[in-house]
Coordinates of C-alpha atoms and ligand atoms in Angstrom, one line a residue:
M61 CA 0.0 0.0 0.3
K62 CA 1.5 3.7 -1.0
N63 CA 0.4 6.4 2.0
E64 CA -0.9 9.9 0.9
M65 CA 1.8 12.4 0.5
I66 CA 2.3 16.0 0.3
I67 CA 5.7 17.5 -1.0
V68 CA 7.3 19.6 -0.2
L69 CA 9.1 21.9 -2.1
D70 CA 12.7 23.4 -1.2
F71 CA 13.0 27.2 -2.0
G72 CA 16.0 27.7 0.1
G73 CA 14.2 28.2 3.5
Q74 CA 16.0 27.0 6.4
Y75 CA 12.7 25.3 8.2
N76 CA 12.2 22.3 5.2
Q77 CA 12.5 19.7 7.4
L78 CA 10.4 21.8 10.2
I79 CA 7.2 21.6 7.5
A80 CA 8.1 18.2 6.9
R81 CA 8.0 17.1 10.2
R82 CA 5.4 18.9 11.2
V83 CA 3.3 17.0 8.7
R84 CA 4.0 13.8 9.9
E85 CA 2.8 14.3 12.6
C86 CA -0.9 15.6 10.8
N87 CA -0.1 11.2 10.4
V88 CA 0.3 12.6 6.7
Y89 CA 3.4 11.3 5.7
C90 CA 5.2 13.7 3.2
E91 CA 8.9 14.1 1.3
V92 CA 11.4 17.2 0.9
K93 CA 11.6 18.0 -2.9
P94 CA 14.6 20.9 -4.5
Y95 CA 12.7 23.1 -6.2
T96 CA 14.3 22.0 -9.6
M97 CA 12.1 18.9 -9.8
T98 CA 10.4 19.3 -12.6
I99 CA 6.8 19.1 -12.3
D100 CA 6.5 15.6 -14.6
E101 CA 9.0 14.0 -11.7
I102 CA 5.8 15.9 -9.9
K103 CA 2.7 14.3 -11.0
A104 CA 4.7 10.4 -10.7
L105 CA 4.4 11.1 -6.6
N106 CA 0.1 11.8 -7.7
P107 CA 1.0 13.6 -3.9
R108 CA -1.8 15.1 -2.4
G109 CA -1.0 18.8 -1.7
I110 CA 2.7 20.5 -2.2
I111 CA 4.1 22.8 0.3
F112 CA 6.5 26.1 -0.7
T113 CA 9.0 26.8 1.6
G114 CA 10.5 30.2 2.3
G115 CA 13.9 31.1 1.4
P116 CA 16.7 34.1 1.5
N117 CA 16.0 35.3 -1.6
S118 CA 13.4 38.4 -3.3
V119 CA 11.5 36.9 -5.9
Y120 CA 12.7 39.6 -8.3
D121 CA 16.7 38.8 -7.3
E122 CA 17.9 37.2 -10.8
S123 CA 19.0 34.3 -9.1
S124 CA 16.0 33.6 -7.1
P125 CA 14.1 30.4 -7.7
H126 CA 11.2 30.6 -9.5
Y127 CA 8.5 27.8 -10.4
D128 CA 6.9 26.7 -13.4
K129 CA 3.5 28.4 -13.7
E130 CA 1.6 25.6 -15.3
I131 CA 2.8 23.9 -11.5
F132 CA -0.8 25.6 -10.2
E133 CA -2.9 24.8 -12.7
L134 CA -2.3 21.3 -11.9
G135 CA -5.3 21.1 -9.6
I136 CA -3.1 20.1 -6.4
P137 CA -4.1 22.2 -3.6
I138 CA -0.6 24.3 -2.8
L139 CA 0.6 26.4 0.7
G140 CA 3.1 28.7 -0.1
I141 CA 5.6 29.8 3.1
C142 CA 7.0 33.4 3.1
Y143 CA 8.5 33.1 0.3
G144 CA 6.7 30.1 -1.4
S145 CA 3.8 32.7 -0.7
Q146 CA 5.4 35.4 -2.5
L147 CA 6.1 33.6 -5.4
M148 CA 2.5 32.3 -5.6
A149 CA 1.6 36.0 -5.5
Y150 CA 4.0 37.2 -8.5
T151 CA 3.8 33.8 -10.5
L152 CA -0.4 34.6 -10.7
D153 CA 0.6 38.2 -11.4
G154 CA -0.3 39.7 -7.6
V155 CA 1.8 42.0 -7.0
V156 CA 5.4 42.0 -4.0
E157 CA 6.7 45.0 -3.1
T158 CA 9.9 46.1 -0.6
A159 CA 9.6 47.3 2.9
P160 CA 11.1 49.8 4.2
V161 CA 11.7 47.8 7.2
S162 CA 11.5 44.1 8.1
E163 CA 9.2 42.8 9.7
Y164 CA 10.7 40.6 13.0
G165 CA 9.2 37.8 15.1
H166 CA 6.3 37.0 17.2
T167 CA 3.6 39.3 15.5
E168 CA 0.1 39.4 15.6
V169 CA -2.2 38.2 13.0
D170 CA -6.5 39.4 12.0
V171 CA -7.7 36.3 11.2
D172 CA -10.9 35.4 8.8
T173 CA -12.0 32.3 10.6
T174 CA -14.2 31.3 8.3
D175 CA -11.5 30.4 5.6
V176 CA -10.7 26.6 5.9
L177 CA -7.4 27.3 6.4
F178 CA -7.9 29.3 9.3
E179 CA -11.1 27.2 11.1
G180 CA -11.2 26.8 14.4
V181 CA -7.6 29.1 15.1
S182 CA -8.5 32.3 17.3
E183 CA -9.7 36.0 15.5
K184 CA -6.3 37.5 17.0
T185 CA -2.9 35.0 17.3
V186 CA 0.5 35.1 17.5
C187 CA 2.8 33.8 14.0
W188 CA 6.4 34.7 13.5
M189 CA 7.0 36.7 10.7
S190 CA 10.7 37.1 9.1
H191 CA 10.5 39.1 5.6
T192 CA 10.8 42.5 4.4
D193 CA 9.1 41.7 0.7
Y194 CA 5.1 41.6 1.0
I195 CA 2.6 41.4 -0.9
S196 CA 0.8 44.3 -1.4
K197 CA -1.8 42.9 -4.3
T198 CA -3.7 39.4 -4.4
P199 CA -3.3 37.6 -7.5
E200 CA -6.9 37.8 -9.2
G201 CA -9.9 35.5 -8.2
F202 CA -7.4 35.9 -4.3
K203 CA -8.8 36.9 -0.7
V204 CA -7.2 38.4 1.8
T205 CA -7.5 35.7 5.3
A206 CA -5.1 37.2 7.2
H207 CA -3.7 41.0 7.9
T208 CA -1.3 43.1 10.5
P209 CA -1.3 46.5 10.4
V210 CA 2.1 46.5 8.7
C211 CA 1.8 43.4 6.8
P212 CA -2.0 43.6 4.2
V213 CA -1.1 40.5 3.5
A214 CA -0.5 38.0 6.0
A215 CA -2.7 35.0 4.3
M216 CA -4.4 35.0 1.1
A217 CA -6.6 31.7 -0.5
C218 CA -7.9 31.0 -3.8
P219 CA -10.1 27.9 -2.2
E220 CA -11.8 27.5 -6.1
R221 CA -8.2 26.8 -7.1
K222 CA -7.7 25.5 -3.7
L223 CA -3.7 28.0 -3.5
Y224 CA -3.2 28.9 0.3
A225 CA -0.1 31.2 1.0
T226 CA 0.8 32.4 4.2
Q227 CA 3.1 35.2 4.7
F228 CA 4.1 33.5 8.5
H229 CA 5.9 30.4 9.0
P230 CA 3.0 28.3 10.4
E231 CA 5.3 25.5 11.5
V232 CA 8.1 27.0 13.7
M233 CA 6.3 27.0 16.8
H234 CA 6.4 30.4 17.8
T235 CA 3.1 30.5 15.6
K236 CA 0.8 29.1 18.5
E237 CA -2.1 27.1 16.4
G238 CA 0.4 26.7 13.1
M239 CA -0.4 23.0 13.7
K240 CA -3.9 23.8 13.8
M241 CA -3.6 25.5 10.3
L242 CA -0.9 22.8 8.9
S243 CA -3.7 19.8 9.9
N244 CA -6.9 22.6 8.5
F245 CA -4.2 22.7 4.8
V246 CA -3.5 18.1 5.3
Y247 CA -7.1 17.2 6.1
K248 CA -9.7 20.2 4.3
V249 CA -7.7 21.5 1.9
C250 CA -6.3 18.0 0.4
G251 CA -8.0 16.0 1.4
C252 CA -6.1 13.0 3.4
A253 CA -7.0 10.3 5.9
G254 CA -4.0 10.2 7.3
D255 CA -2.5 7.1 7.1
W256 CA 0.8 7.5 8.2
K257 CA 1.1 5.6 11.2
M258 CA 4.3 4.0 12.7
E259 CA 2.2 0.3 12.7
S260 CA 2.0 0.4 9.9
F261 CA 5.8 1.9 8.9
V262 CA 7.3 -1.1 10.7
E263 CA 4.1 -4.0 8.8
S264 CA 5.0 -2.8 5.5
T265 CA 8.9 -2.3 6.1
I266 CA 9.6 -5.5 8.0
Q267 CA 7.6 -7.4 4.7
S268 CA 9.3 -5.2 1.6
L269 CA 13.2 -5.8 3.9
R270 CA 12.2 -10.0 3.9
E271 CA 10.8 -9.8 0.4
K272 CA 14.3 -7.9 -0.8
I273 CA 16.5 -10.1 1.2
G274 CA 14.8 -13.1 0.4
S275 CA 17.4 -16.6 1.9
G276 CA 20.5 -13.8 1.8
K277 CA 22.8 -12.9 4.7
V278 CA 22.6 -9.7 6.3
L279 CA 25.2 -7.1 8.1
C280 CA 25.1 -5.1 10.8
A281 CA 27.2 -2.5 13.5
L282 CA 25.5 -2.5 16.4
S283 CA 26.6 0.4 18.5
G284 CA 23.7 0.8 21.4
G285 CA 22.9 4.0 20.1
V286 CA 18.9 5.0 18.9
D287 CA 19.9 4.5 15.3
S288 CA 21.7 1.7 15.0
S289 CA 19.5 -0.4 18.0
V290 CA 15.9 -0.1 15.7
A291 CA 17.5 -1.0 12.4
A292 CA 19.1 -4.3 13.8
V293 CA 14.8 -5.2 16.1
L294 CA 13.5 -4.5 12.1
L295 CA 15.7 -6.2 10.7
S296 CA 15.8 -9.0 13.7
K297 CA 12.4 -10.0 12.9
A298 CA 12.4 -10.0 9.2
V299 CA 14.8 -12.4 8.9
G300 CA 16.1 -13.6 12.0
K301 CA 18.8 -15.8 12.0
Q302 CA 20.1 -14.3 8.5
L303 CA 20.6 -11.4 10.7
T304 CA 24.5 -11.1 12.6
C305 CA 25.2 -7.8 14.6
V306 CA 28.2 -7.1 15.2
F307 CA 28.9 -5.4 19.0
V308 CA 32.4 -3.7 19.7
D309 CA 32.4 -2.8 23.1
H310 CA 35.6 -0.4 22.9
G311 CA 35.6 -0.1 26.5
L312 CA 34.4 3.3 26.1
L313 CA 31.3 3.3 26.8
R314 CA 28.9 4.1 29.6
K315 CA 28.8 2.0 32.8
N316 CA 27.0 -0.8 32.7
E317 CA 26.2 0.0 28.3
G318 CA 27.6 -2.7 26.5
D319 CA 26.2 -5.0 29.1
E320 CA 22.9 -3.7 28.2
V321 CA 23.1 -3.4 24.8
E322 CA 25.0 -7.0 25.5
A323 CA 21.0 -8.2 27.8
V324 CA 18.8 -6.6 24.4
F325 CA 20.6 -8.1 21.7
G326 CA 22.5 -11.1 22.7
P327 CA 21.3 -15.0 23.5
D328 CA 19.3 -14.0 26.0
G329 CA 17.6 -10.8 25.2
P330 CA 13.7 -11.1 23.0
Y331 CA 15.2 -11.2 19.6
E332 CA 16.6 -14.1 17.7
L333 CA 19.4 -12.9 15.9
N334 CA 23.2 -13.4 15.9
F335 CA 24.8 -11.5 18.0
I336 CA 28.6 -11.1 18.5
R337 CA 30.1 -9.1 21.0
V338 CA 33.8 -7.9 20.7
N339 CA 35.2 -7.0 24.0
A340 CA 37.1 -4.7 22.6
Q341 CA 38.7 -2.9 25.3
Q342 CA 41.8 -4.1 25.9
R343 CA 43.4 -2.8 23.0
Y344 CA 42.1 0.5 22.3
Y345 CA 43.7 0.8 26.1
D346 CA 47.4 -0.4 24.7
K347 CA 46.7 1.9 21.1
L348 CA 45.2 4.6 23.4
K349 CA 48.6 4.7 25.8
G350 CA 50.5 8.1 25.9
V351 CA 48.0 10.0 23.1
E352 CA 47.1 13.2 24.1
E353 CA 46.1 14.6 21.3
P354 CA 42.4 14.8 20.3
E355 CA 42.3 14.6 16.6
R356 CA 45.1 12.1 17.3
K357 CA 42.5 9.4 20.0
R358 CA 39.3 10.5 17.2
K359 CA 42.0 8.5 14.7
I360 CA 42.7 5.6 16.4
I361 CA 39.3 4.7 18.0
G362 CA 37.7 5.0 13.9
E363 CA 40.0 3.1 13.0
E364 CA 40.8 -0.2 15.6
F365 CA 36.9 0.0 14.5
I366 CA 37.5 -0.2 11.4
R367 CA 40.3 -3.3 12.4
V368 CA 37.7 -4.7 14.7
F369 CA 35.1 -5.0 12.4
E370 CA 37.1 -6.4 9.8
E371 CA 38.4 -9.2 12.0
E372 CA 34.5 -10.4 12.5
A373 CA 33.7 -9.4 8.9
K374 CA 36.3 -12.2 7.8
K375 CA 35.1 -14.9 9.9
I376 CA 31.1 -14.5 8.7
G377 CA 32.4 -14.2 5.2
A378 CA 31.0 -12.8 2.3
V379 CA 27.0 -11.2 3.0
D380 CA 24.3 -10.0 0.7
F381 CA 23.9 -7.1 3.3
L382 CA 25.2 -4.7 5.1
V383 CA 22.5 -2.4 7.3
Q384 CA 23.3 1.4 7.6
G385 CA 22.0 3.4 10.3
T386 CA 20.5 6.4 7.7
I387 CA 18.2 8.9 9.1
Y388 CA 16.7 11.3 7.0
P389 CA 18.0 14.6 7.9
D390 CA 20.9 12.7 6.8
V391 CA 19.4 11.8 3.4
I392 CA 18.5 15.8 3.1
E393 CA 21.0 16.9 5.1
S394 CA 23.8 16.2 2.5
G395 CA 21.7 17.5 -1.2
L396 CA 18.5 16.2 -0.7
G397 CA 19.2 12.4 -1.7
K398 CA 22.2 12.4 -4.0
S399 CA 24.9 11.8 -1.4
A400 CA 23.6 10.6 1.0
V401 CA 25.4 7.4 1.7
I402 CA 29.0 9.7 2.3
K403 CA 27.5 10.0 5.7
S404 CA 26.2 7.2 6.7
H405 CA 29.5 5.5 5.0
H406 CA 31.5 8.3 7.5
N407 CA 29.0 7.6 10.4
V408 CA 30.5 3.4 10.8
G409 CA 33.6 4.6 9.7
G410 CA 33.9 3.5 6.6
L411 CA 33.2 0.5 7.2
P412 CA 30.9 -0.4 3.3
D413 CA 35.4 -0.4 2.2
V414 CA 36.3 -3.3 4.3
V415 CA 33.2 -5.6 3.8
D416 CA 32.6 -8.3 0.8
F417 CA 28.6 -7.1 0.8
K418 CA 26.4 -6.7 -1.9
E419 CA 23.8 -3.7 -1.4
I420 CA 23.6 -1.2 1.6
I421 CA 20.3 -1.5 3.9
E422 CA 18.9 1.4 5.0
P423 CA 15.9 0.5 6.0
L424 CA 14.3 4.1 8.5
R425 CA 16.2 6.7 5.6
M426 CA 12.9 8.3 5.4
L427 CA 12.4 8.7 9.0
F428 CA 12.6 11.1 11.3
K429 CA 14.1 10.9 15.0
D430 CA 11.1 11.1 16.4
E431 CA 9.7 9.2 14.4
V432 CA 12.9 6.3 15.3
R433 CA 12.6 6.3 18.7
K434 CA 8.1 6.2 18.1
A435 CA 9.0 2.8 15.3
G436 CA 11.3 1.7 18.0
L437 CA 8.7 1.4 20.9
E438 CA 6.2 0.0 17.8
L439 CA 8.5 -3.2 17.9
G440 CA 8.6 -2.8 21.2
M441 CA 12.5 -2.3 22.1
P442 CA 12.7 -0.7 25.5
E443 CA 12.5 3.3 27.0
Y444 CA 16.3 3.2 27.6
L445 CA 17.5 2.3 24.5
V446 CA 14.7 4.3 22.3
F447 CA 15.2 7.5 24.3
R448 CA 19.6 7.0 24.7
Q449 CA 20.6 10.7 24.2
P450 CA 23.7 11.1 21.5
F451 CA 26.5 8.8 22.2
P452 CA 29.3 10.2 20.3
G453 CA 31.0 6.4 18.1
P454 CA 34.7 7.7 19.6
G455 CA 33.0 7.4 23.2
L456 CA 34.6 9.2 26.6
G457 CA 37.7 8.7 24.7
V458 CA 36.1 12.9 23.4
R459 CA 34.8 13.1 26.9
I460 CA 38.7 12.4 29.3
V461 CA 41.0 15.2 28.0
G462 CA 44.7 13.9 28.0
E463 CA 45.7 10.7 27.8
V464 CA 42.9 7.9 28.2
T465 CA 43.7 4.7 30.8
E466 CA 41.2 2.7 32.2
E467 CA 41.9 4.4 36.0
K468 CA 40.2 7.4 34.1
V469 CA 37.5 5.2 32.1
R470 CA 35.7 3.8 35.0
I471 CA 36.3 7.8 37.1
V472 CA 33.8 9.5 34.3
Q473 CA 31.8 6.5 33.9
E474 CA 30.9 6.7 38.1
A475 CA 30.4 10.5 37.7
D476 CA 28.9 10.3 34.6
Y477 CA 26.6 7.4 36.3
I478 CA 26.0 9.5 39.3
Y479 CA 24.6 12.1 37.2
R480 CA 22.6 11.3 35.4
E481 CA 20.9 9.5 38.4
E482 CA 20.4 12.7 40.3
L483 CA 19.1 14.5 37.2
A484 CA 17.1 12.0 36.6
K485 CA 15.0 11.4 40.2
A486 CA 15.2 15.3 39.8
G487 CA 13.4 15.4 36.8
A488 CA 15.8 18.2 35.6
D489 CA 16.7 16.4 32.7
K490 CA 13.3 17.5 30.7
N491 CA 14.2 19.5 27.4
L492 CA 18.1 19.2 28.1
G493 CA 19.8 18.9 24.8
Q494 CA 22.7 16.7 26.2
Y495 CA 23.7 16.5 29.3
F496 CA 27.0 14.2 30.6
A497 CA 30.5 14.3 32.4
A498 CA 33.4 14.3 31.4
L499 CA 37.3 14.9 33.4
T500 CA 39.5 16.9 32.8
N501 CA 43.2 16.3 32.7
M502 CA 43.7 18.7 36.2
R503 CA 44.4 17.8 39.5
S504 CA 44.4 19.7 42.1
V505 CA 45.3 20.1 46.6
G506 CA 42.1 18.9 48.7
V507 CA 41.8 17.9 51.8
M508 CA 39.2 15.0 52.8
G509 CA 39.1 14.2 56.2
D510 CA 42.6 15.4 57.8
F511 CA 44.2 14.0 55.0
R512 CA 45.4 16.1 52.0
T513 CA 44.2 14.4 48.7
Y514 CA 45.6 15.4 44.9
D515 CA 43.0 14.4 42.9
Y516 CA 41.1 15.0 39.9
A517 CA 38.4 17.6 38.7
V518 CA 35.1 15.8 37.3
A519 CA 33.4 18.8 35.1
L520 CA 29.9 18.5 34.5
R521 CA 27.9 19.6 31.5
A522 CA 24.4 20.3 30.2
V523 CA 23.0 22.1 27.3
L524 CA 20.2 23.1 25.4
T525 CA 19.9 22.8 21.4
S526 CA 17.8 22.1 19.3
D527 CA 20.6 21.4 15.9
F528 CA 23.8 20.6 18.3
M529 CA 24.8 23.2 15.9
T530 CA 24.9 25.7 18.4
A531 CA 24.4 25.4 22.1
E532 CA 24.0 27.5 25.1
A533 CA 25.1 25.7 29.0
A534 CA 21.6 24.5 30.6
E535 CA 20.5 26.2 34.6
I536 CA 20.4 23.6 36.3
P537 CA 19.2 24.0 40.1
W538 CA 21.8 24.0 42.5
D539 CA 20.3 21.3 44.7
V540 CA 20.5 19.4 42.2
L541 CA 24.5 20.6 41.3
S542 CA 25.4 20.4 44.8
K543 CA 24.3 17.0 45.2
V544 CA 26.1 15.5 43.1
A545 CA 29.1 16.6 43.4
S546 CA 28.6 15.5 47.1
R547 CA 28.4 12.1 45.3
I548 CA 30.4 12.8 43.2
V549 CA 33.7 13.2 45.7
N550 CA 32.5 11.4 48.0
E551 CA 31.8 7.2 45.9
V552 CA 34.4 8.1 42.5
K553 CA 37.9 7.5 44.0
G554 CA 40.8 9.8 42.5
V555 CA 38.1 13.0 42.1
N556 CA 37.9 15.9 44.7
R557 CA 36.3 18.9 43.2
V558 CA 33.2 19.0 40.6
L559 CA 33.3 21.7 38.6
Y560 CA 30.5 22.4 35.9
D561 CA 30.8 23.4 32.2
C562 CA 29.1 26.8 32.2
T563 CA 30.8 28.1 28.2
G564 CA 28.3 27.1 25.0
K565 CA 29.3 26.8 21.7
P566 CA 30.3 28.4 20.3
P567 CA 33.1 29.3 21.2
A568 CA 33.5 25.9 22.8
T569 CA 31.9 21.9 21.9
I570 CA 29.2 20.6 23.4
E571 CA 32.4 16.9 24.4
F572 CA 34.6 17.6 26.5
E573 CA 37.7 16.9 24.1
Ligands
XMP615 P1 30.4 18.8 20.0 O1 31.1 18.1 20.5 O2 30.7 19.0 17.4 O3 29.6 17.8 19.1 O4 29.7 20.2 20.1 C1 27.7 18.2 18.2 C2 27.3 16.3 18.4 O5 27.7 15.5 18.0 C3 28.2 14.2 19.1 N1 29.6 14.4 18.1 C4 29.9 13.0 17.3 N2 29.3 12.1 17.4 N3 29.7 11.0 16.4 C5 29.2 10.5 16.3 O6 28.3 10.2 17.0 C6 31.4 11.5 16.8 O7 32.6 11.5 16.0 C7 30.8 12.9 17.1 N4 32.3 13.8 17.8 C8 30.7 14.2 18.5 C9 28.7 15.2 20.2 O8 28.0 14.1 21.2 C10 27.1 16.3 20.2 O9 26.2 15.4 19.3

């Protein structure tokens, strides 16, 4: 069965992914496509509706992206957002002008609630504006359906042709009733029924994996992270013992993590698959001995992973399929499908070069992260695995400053465990982008009981971030921090000081290496 689909036609706006995610939150499948896609390609996809994104250009720029007027004649409903709304007006012979000052930020908008896009929305509603150009005259046949004191056409509509446009951004959360508007568009304008449910995704993916794989052999590098774990479970449900998962414990995992992964995927776990845990801890510690430079450490960890995996793959012999946990943001970010594989190769440290296989399988390549998590729950996976925070491939190797030793790994594991436990107990872990303990390479004098100590300082970090490209330090309640600090110095041997990292990114990074 093919899902009904909405296309987000990308004109270079920063919110292209977000629009697609919001539409999917309405249980309607949605894909982001480049504006260079032809009319015939669009028709072939048979979309229920199209959304034009915003973009940084003015419709009058010579290089600005445009689209063939014919798209408005297809009878497919279209919603233009920001630049997309101006493009609609301009292409259909309305007038777009440049305002002397930009309208930016939260703006109270008067909307016509008799218009289908605004059904159920308040007459005055706060929306997110970010524009300099504006529509000064609507094309023929359109009516104005929203305005602000400085923006005469904050929204317009031509219901007969199913064309709608908003100057503001319904997809961002600052637009209070934006979800209502998008849901009106997909359900009431496009007539979608809402058939995008994780339950059916999981079922149909298992079915198609079975058909594709037949009796073939499948290999998966399992890191214990969300994406590779969900991919592994999907594959195990589809082909059972034809799947072999290799999990490399490099000795740089969080406390108990290796055992947790084994408990789920190993022989005593609920899934039928071949699970190989490689205990390569000592190999890594040996290789990392005396190495202080952070990039060098990363290289060693990455290269060693490939070596270990290669050895295991040789034992298994040639396989038919190699599984990768690529997800949709990787696909969009690497150029809308053209070069998606490059990044996923990178994610698993160059594996395809060293493994003899016929084809790569990426069962999650059309899912956003929150959908991967939903699929995991649907598959019955435990919540602690499904809601894991991101954990870097090089593991604690990038959370220990200076040389990595077994002793330092133990310290950071214990400290991090206490930190996570106390944050969870206090409910202070909600909304945090990432949080962890790291080990500074600093030792200093302290006093414990009647004794002088000369021990390490642990750094605690917690950041708020939505994209991991920028981040700000989170405010953790003082009582939680002081409890964590006191537990760490009391319970973790070798630590006499706990520091909190108040730096954002930039200028720091999220990891502490
Ligand atoms: P930084 O430290 O660069 O981290 O601000 C940004 C995000 O990326 C994660 N990270 C990695 N993830 N392999 C990964 O899979 C890596 O080598 C790696 N280095 C950093 C980091 O945890 C944060 O979420």
